[in-house]
Amino acid sequence: MENKFLLLNERNKRDIIGALPAEQDMFKLADYFQNFSDVTRIKILSCLSMMDMCVNDLSNVLGINQTTISHQLKLLKDQNLVTYKRDGKILVYMLTSGHVNDIMLYAINAF
């Protein structure tokens, strides 16, 4: 059975296939954007876009228990979206890049 295209030809098909991200990069993109699919993570990222914060402060601001905050921060840290510095016994979390906030603002303004 022959594939018939409505709008593209074989050359266009080859060009498109050649321009697609590598499979590994597609998985990275999917993992990265999955971070924005959880409301709690978006709340945490939004807070951290305004200032560096510890788990206790995030918990108080968001009204979410510290265990949940810590779990979500670990996921964000594993994806390299947040990092932390130690201030005595307290871990202070911050965004690894301002691009995270740019992506969220772009998405909000795209509606």
mmCIF file with all atom_site columns, C-alpha atoms in Angstrom:
data_model
loop_
_atom_site.group_PDB
_atom_site.id
_atom_site.type_symbol
_atom_site.label_atom_id
_atom_site.label_alt_id
_atom_site.label_comp_id
_atom_site.label_asym_id
_atom_site.label_entity_id
_atom_site.label_seq_id
_atom_site.pdbx_PDB_ins_code
_atom_site.Cartn_x
_atom_site.Cartn_y
_atom_site.Cartn_z
_atom_site.occupancy
_atom_site.B_iso_or_equiv
_atom_site.pdbx_formal_charge
_atom_site.auth_seq_id
_atom_site.auth_comp_id
_atom_site.auth_asym_id
_atom_site.auth_atom_id
_atom_site.pdbx_PDB_model_num
ATOM 1   C CA . MET A 1 1   ? 0.000  0.000  0.000  1.00 0.00 ? 1   MET A CA 1
ATOM 2   C CA . GLU A 1 2   ? 1.495  3.317  -1.069 1.00 0.00 ? 2   GLU A CA 1
ATOM 3   C CA . ASN A 1 3   ? 1.498  6.281  1.328  1.00 0.00 ? 3   ASN A CA 1
ATOM 4   C CA . LYS A 1 4   ? -0.092 9.288  -0.293 1.00 0.00 ? 4   LYS A CA 1
ATOM 5   C CA . PHE A 1 5   ? 0.481  12.717 1.158  1.00 0.00 ? 5   PHE A CA 1
ATOM 6   C CA . LEU A 1 6   ? -2.036 15.510 0.968  1.00 0.00 ? 6   LEU A CA 1
ATOM 7   C CA . LEU A 1 7   ? 0.276  18.449 1.599  1.00 0.00 ? 7   LEU A CA 1
ATOM 8   C CA . LEU A 1 8   ? 3.812  17.133 1.650  1.00 0.00 ? 8   LEU A CA 1
ATOM 9   C CA . ASN A 1 9   ? 6.106  15.308 -0.618 1.00 0.00 ? 9   ASN A CA 1
ATOM 10  C CA . GLU A 1 10  ? 8.989  12.929 0.085  1.00 0.00 ? 10  GLU A CA 1
ATOM 11  C CA . ARG A 1 11  ? 11.517 15.760 0.252  1.00 0.00 ? 11  ARG A CA 1
ATOM 12  C CA . ASN A 1 12  ? 9.426  17.661 2.816  1.00 0.00 ? 12  ASN A CA 1
ATOM 13  C CA . LYS A 1 13  ? 9.006  14.465 4.792  1.00 0.00 ? 13  LYS A CA 1
ATOM 14  C CA . ARG A 1 14  ? 12.784 13.888 4.882  1.00 0.00 ? 14  ARG A CA 1
ATOM 15  C CA . ASP A 1 15  ? 13.402 17.518 5.883  1.00 0.00 ? 15  ASP A CA 1
ATOM 16  C CA . ILE A 1 16  ? 10.876 17.323 8.718  1.00 0.00 ? 16  ILE A CA 1
ATOM 17  C CA . ILE A 1 17  ? 12.208 14.004 9.978  1.00 0.00 ? 17  ILE A CA 1
ATOM 18  C CA . GLY A 1 18  ? 15.746 15.393 9.808  1.00 0.00 ? 18  GLY A CA 1
ATOM 19  C CA . ALA A 1 19  ? 14.763 18.445 11.849 1.00 0.00 ? 19  ALA A CA 1
ATOM 20  C CA . LEU A 1 20  ? 12.986 16.551 14.625 1.00 0.00 ? 20  LEU A CA 1
ATOM 21  C CA . PRO A 1 21  ? 14.838 16.533 17.953 1.00 0.00 ? 21  PRO A CA 1
ATOM 22  C CA . ALA A 1 22  ? 16.723 13.363 18.775 1.00 0.00 ? 22  ALA A CA 1
ATOM 23  C CA . GLU A 1 23  ? 14.683 10.773 20.657 1.00 0.00 ? 23  GLU A CA 1
ATOM 24  C CA . GLN A 1 24  ? 16.727 11.362 23.830 1.00 0.00 ? 24  GLN A CA 1
ATOM 25  C CA . ASP A 1 25  ? 16.068 15.114 23.592 1.00 0.00 ? 25  ASP A CA 1
ATOM 26  C CA . MET A 1 26  ? 12.338 14.517 23.197 1.00 0.00 ? 26  MET A CA 1
ATOM 27  C CA . PHE A 1 27  ? 12.324 12.512 26.417 1.00 0.00 ? 27  PHE A CA 1
ATOM 28  C CA . LYS A 1 28  ? 14.238 15.316 28.159 1.00 0.00 ? 28  LYS A CA 1
ATOM 29  C CA . LEU A 1 29  ? 11.677 17.848 26.934 1.00 0.00 ? 29  LEU A CA 1
ATOM 30  C CA . ALA A 1 30  ? 8.780  15.692 28.082 1.00 0.00 ? 30  ALA A CA 1
ATOM 31  C CA . ASP A 1 31  ? 10.367 15.274 31.522 1.00 0.00 ? 31  ASP A CA 1
ATOM 32  C CA . TYR A 1 32  ? 11.102 19.000 31.761 1.00 0.00 ? 32  TYR A CA 1
ATOM 33  C CA . PHE A 1 33  ? 7.582  20.106 30.872 1.00 0.00 ? 33  PHE A CA 1
ATOM 34  C CA . GLN A 1 34  ? 6.071  17.483 33.153 1.00 0.00 ? 34  GLN A CA 1
ATOM 35  C CA . ASN A 1 35  ? 7.331  19.672 36.008 1.00 0.00 ? 35  ASN A CA 1
ATOM 36  C CA . PHE A 1 36  ? 4.743  22.255 34.992 1.00 0.00 ? 36  PHE A CA 1
ATOM 37  C CA . SER A 1 37  ? 1.869  19.759 35.097 1.00 0.00 ? 37  SER A CA 1
ATOM 38  C CA . ASP A 1 38  ? 1.533  19.831 38.880 1.00 0.00 ? 38  ASP A CA 1
ATOM 39  C CA . VAL A 1 39  ? -0.112 22.788 40.633 1.00 0.00 ? 39  VAL A CA 1
ATOM 40  C CA . THR A 1 40  ? 2.022  22.410 43.766 1.00 0.00 ? 40  THR A CA 1
ATOM 41  C CA . ARG A 1 41  ? 5.230  22.531 41.742 1.00 0.00 ? 41  ARG A CA 1
ATOM 42  C CA . ILE A 1 42  ? 3.992  25.595 39.861 1.00 0.00 ? 42  ILE A CA 1
ATOM 43  C CA . LYS A 1 43  ? 3.210  27.301 43.180 1.00 0.00 ? 43  LYS A CA 1
ATOM 44  C CA . ILE A 1 44  ? 6.692  26.478 44.479 1.00 0.00 ? 44  ILE A CA 1
ATOM 45  C CA . LEU A 1 45  ? 8.370  27.688 41.281 1.00 0.00 ? 45  LEU A CA 1
ATOM 46  C CA . SER A 1 46  ? 6.309  30.892 41.395 1.00 0.00 ? 46  SER A CA 1
ATOM 47  C CA . CYS A 1 47  ? 7.356  31.591 44.988 1.00 0.00 ? 47  CYS A CA 1
ATOM 48  C CA . LEU A 1 48  ? 10.993 30.882 44.217 1.00 0.00 ? 48  LEU A CA 1
ATOM 49  C CA . SER A 1 49  ? 10.845 33.197 41.221 1.00 0.00 ? 49  SER A CA 1
ATOM 50  C CA . MET A 1 50  ? 10.192 36.030 43.690 1.00 0.00 ? 50  MET A CA 1
ATOM 51  C CA . MET A 1 51  ? 12.745 35.106 46.349 1.00 0.00 ? 51  MET A CA 1
ATOM 52  C CA . ASP A 1 52  ? 14.842 32.268 47.714 1.00 0.00 ? 52  ASP A CA 1
ATOM 53  C CA . MET A 1 53  ? 12.934 30.370 50.400 1.00 0.00 ? 53  MET A CA 1
ATOM 54  C CA . CYS A 1 54  ? 13.244 27.473 52.837 1.00 0.00 ? 54  CYS A CA 1
ATOM 55  C CA . VAL A 1 55  ? 10.759 24.606 53.158 1.00 0.00 ? 55  VAL A CA 1
ATOM 56  C CA . ASN A 1 56  ? 9.149  26.116 56.259 1.00 0.00 ? 56  ASN A CA 1
ATOM 57  C CA . ASP A 1 57  ? 8.541  29.463 54.545 1.00 0.00 ? 57  ASP A CA 1
ATOM 58  C CA . LEU A 1 58  ? 7.150  27.786 51.413 1.00 0.00 ? 58  LEU A CA 1
ATOM 59  C CA . SER A 1 59  ? 4.872  25.681 53.614 1.00 0.00 ? 59  SER A CA 1
ATOM 60  C CA . ASN A 1 60  ? 3.584  28.743 55.462 1.00 0.00 ? 60  ASN A CA 1
ATOM 61  C CA . VAL A 1 61  ? 3.039  30.818 52.326 1.00 0.00 ? 61  VAL A CA 1
ATOM 62  C CA . LEU A 1 62  ? 1.331  28.054 50.352 1.00 0.00 ? 62  LEU A CA 1
ATOM 63  C CA . GLY A 1 63  ? -0.534 26.358 53.199 1.00 0.00 ? 63  GLY A CA 1
ATOM 64  C CA . ILE A 1 64  ? 0.909  22.994 52.194 1.00 0.00 ? 64  ILE A CA 1
ATOM 65  C CA . ASN A 1 65  ? 2.578  20.606 54.644 1.00 0.00 ? 65  ASN A CA 1
ATOM 66  C CA . GLN A 1 66  ? 6.373  20.508 54.734 1.00 0.00 ? 66  GLN A CA 1
ATOM 67  C CA . THR A 1 67  ? 6.566  16.860 53.678 1.00 0.00 ? 67  THR A CA 1
ATOM 68  C CA . THR A 1 68  ? 4.728  17.624 50.440 1.00 0.00 ? 68  THR A CA 1
ATOM 69  C CA . ILE A 1 69  ? 6.880  20.707 49.815 1.00 0.00 ? 69  ILE A CA 1
ATOM 70  C CA . SER A 1 70  ? 10.059 18.696 50.423 1.00 0.00 ? 70  SER A CA 1
ATOM 71  C CA . HIS A 1 71  ? 8.935  15.911 48.090 1.00 0.00 ? 71  HIS A CA 1
ATOM 72  C CA . GLN A 1 72  ? 8.102  18.361 45.291 1.00 0.00 ? 72  GLN A CA 1
ATOM 73  C CA . LEU A 1 73  ? 11.391 20.226 45.814 1.00 0.00 ? 73  LEU A CA 1
ATOM 74  C CA . LYS A 1 74  ? 13.275 16.935 45.430 1.00 0.00 ? 74  LYS A CA 1
ATOM 75  C CA . LEU A 1 75  ? 11.541 16.323 42.101 1.00 0.00 ? 75  LEU A CA 1
ATOM 76  C CA . LEU A 1 76  ? 12.353 19.867 40.960 1.00 0.00 ? 76  LEU A CA 1
ATOM 77  C CA . LYS A 1 77  ? 15.946 19.495 42.154 1.00 0.00 ? 77  LYS A CA 1
ATOM 78  C CA . ASP A 1 78  ? 16.312 16.181 40.293 1.00 0.00 ? 78  ASP A CA 1
ATOM 79  C CA . GLN A 1 79  ? 15.205 17.989 37.109 1.00 0.00 ? 79  GLN A CA 1
ATOM 80  C CA . ASN A 1 80  ? 17.723 20.792 37.824 1.00 0.00 ? 80  ASN A CA 1
ATOM 81  C CA . LEU A 1 81  ? 15.013 23.447 38.116 1.00 0.00 ? 81  LEU A CA 1
ATOM 82  C CA . VAL A 1 82  ? 15.909 24.345 41.698 1.00 0.00 ? 82  VAL A CA 1
ATOM 83  C CA . THR A 1 83  ? 19.031 24.187 43.777 1.00 0.00 ? 83  THR A CA 1
ATOM 84  C CA . TYR A 1 84  ? 19.780 25.064 47.369 1.00 0.00 ? 84  TYR A CA 1
ATOM 85  C CA . LYS A 1 85  ? 22.393 26.524 49.648 1.00 0.00 ? 85  LYS A CA 1
ATOM 86  C CA . ARG A 1 86  ? 22.849 25.708 53.282 1.00 0.00 ? 86  ARG A CA 1
ATOM 87  C CA . ASP A 1 87  ? 22.439 28.501 55.824 1.00 0.00 ? 87  ASP A CA 1
ATOM 88  C CA . GLY A 1 88  ? 23.360 26.792 59.094 1.00 0.00 ? 88  GLY A CA 1
ATOM 89  C CA . LYS A 1 89  ? 20.739 24.070 59.557 1.00 0.00 ? 89  LYS A CA 1
ATOM 90  C CA . ILE A 1 90  ? 18.378 25.588 57.001 1.00 0.00 ? 90  ILE A CA 1
ATOM 91  C CA . LEU A 1 91  ? 18.342 24.745 53.292 1.00 0.00 ? 91  LEU A CA 1
ATOM 92  C CA . VAL A 1 92  ? 17.453 27.777 51.202 1.00 0.00 ? 92  VAL A CA 1
ATOM 93  C CA . TYR A 1 93  ? 16.009 26.881 47.791 1.00 0.00 ? 93  TYR A CA 1
ATOM 94  C CA . MET A 1 94  ? 16.298 28.945 44.624 1.00 0.00 ? 94  MET A CA 1
ATOM 95  C CA . LEU A 1 95  ? 15.628 28.597 40.909 1.00 0.00 ? 95  LEU A CA 1
ATOM 96  C CA . THR A 1 96  ? 18.601 27.428 38.890 1.00 0.00 ? 96  THR A CA 1
ATOM 97  C CA . SER A 1 97  ? 17.664 29.795 36.063 1.00 0.00 ? 97  SER A CA 1
ATOM 98  C CA . GLY A 1 98  ? 15.434 32.781 35.403 1.00 0.00 ? 98  GLY A CA 1
ATOM 99  C CA . HIS A 1 99  ? 14.254 30.950 32.300 1.00 0.00 ? 99  HIS A CA 1
ATOM 100 C CA . VAL A 1 100 ? 11.868 28.899 34.452 1.00 0.00 ? 100 VAL A CA 1
ATOM 101 C CA . ASN A 1 101 ? 9.907  32.041 35.298 1.00 0.00 ? 101 ASN A CA 1
ATOM 102 C CA . ASP A 1 102 ? 10.093 33.201 31.668 1.00 0.00 ? 102 ASP A CA 1
ATOM 103 C CA . ILE A 1 103 ? 8.563  29.900 30.511 1.00 0.00 ? 103 ILE A CA 1
ATOM 104 C CA . MET A 1 104 ? 5.710  30.182 33.020 1.00 0.00 ? 104 MET A CA 1
ATOM 105 C CA . LEU A 1 105 ? 5.012  33.821 32.070 1.00 0.00 ? 105 LEU A CA 1
ATOM 106 C CA . TYR A 1 106 ? 5.112  32.967 28.380 1.00 0.00 ? 106 TYR A CA 1
ATOM 107 C CA . ALA A 1 107 ? 2.601  30.147 28.918 1.00 0.00 ? 107 ALA A CA 1
ATOM 108 C CA . ILE A 1 108 ? 0.271  32.398 30.916 1.00 0.00 ? 108 ILE A CA 1
ATOM 109 C CA . ASN A 1 109 ? 0.363  35.094 28.231 1.00 0.00 ? 109 ASN A CA 1
ATOM 110 C CA . ALA A 1 110 ? -0.207 32.550 25.452 1.00 0.00 ? 110 ALA A CA 1
ATOM 111 C CA . PHE A 1 111 ? -3.851 32.076 26.495 1.00 0.00 ? 111 PHE A CA 1
#
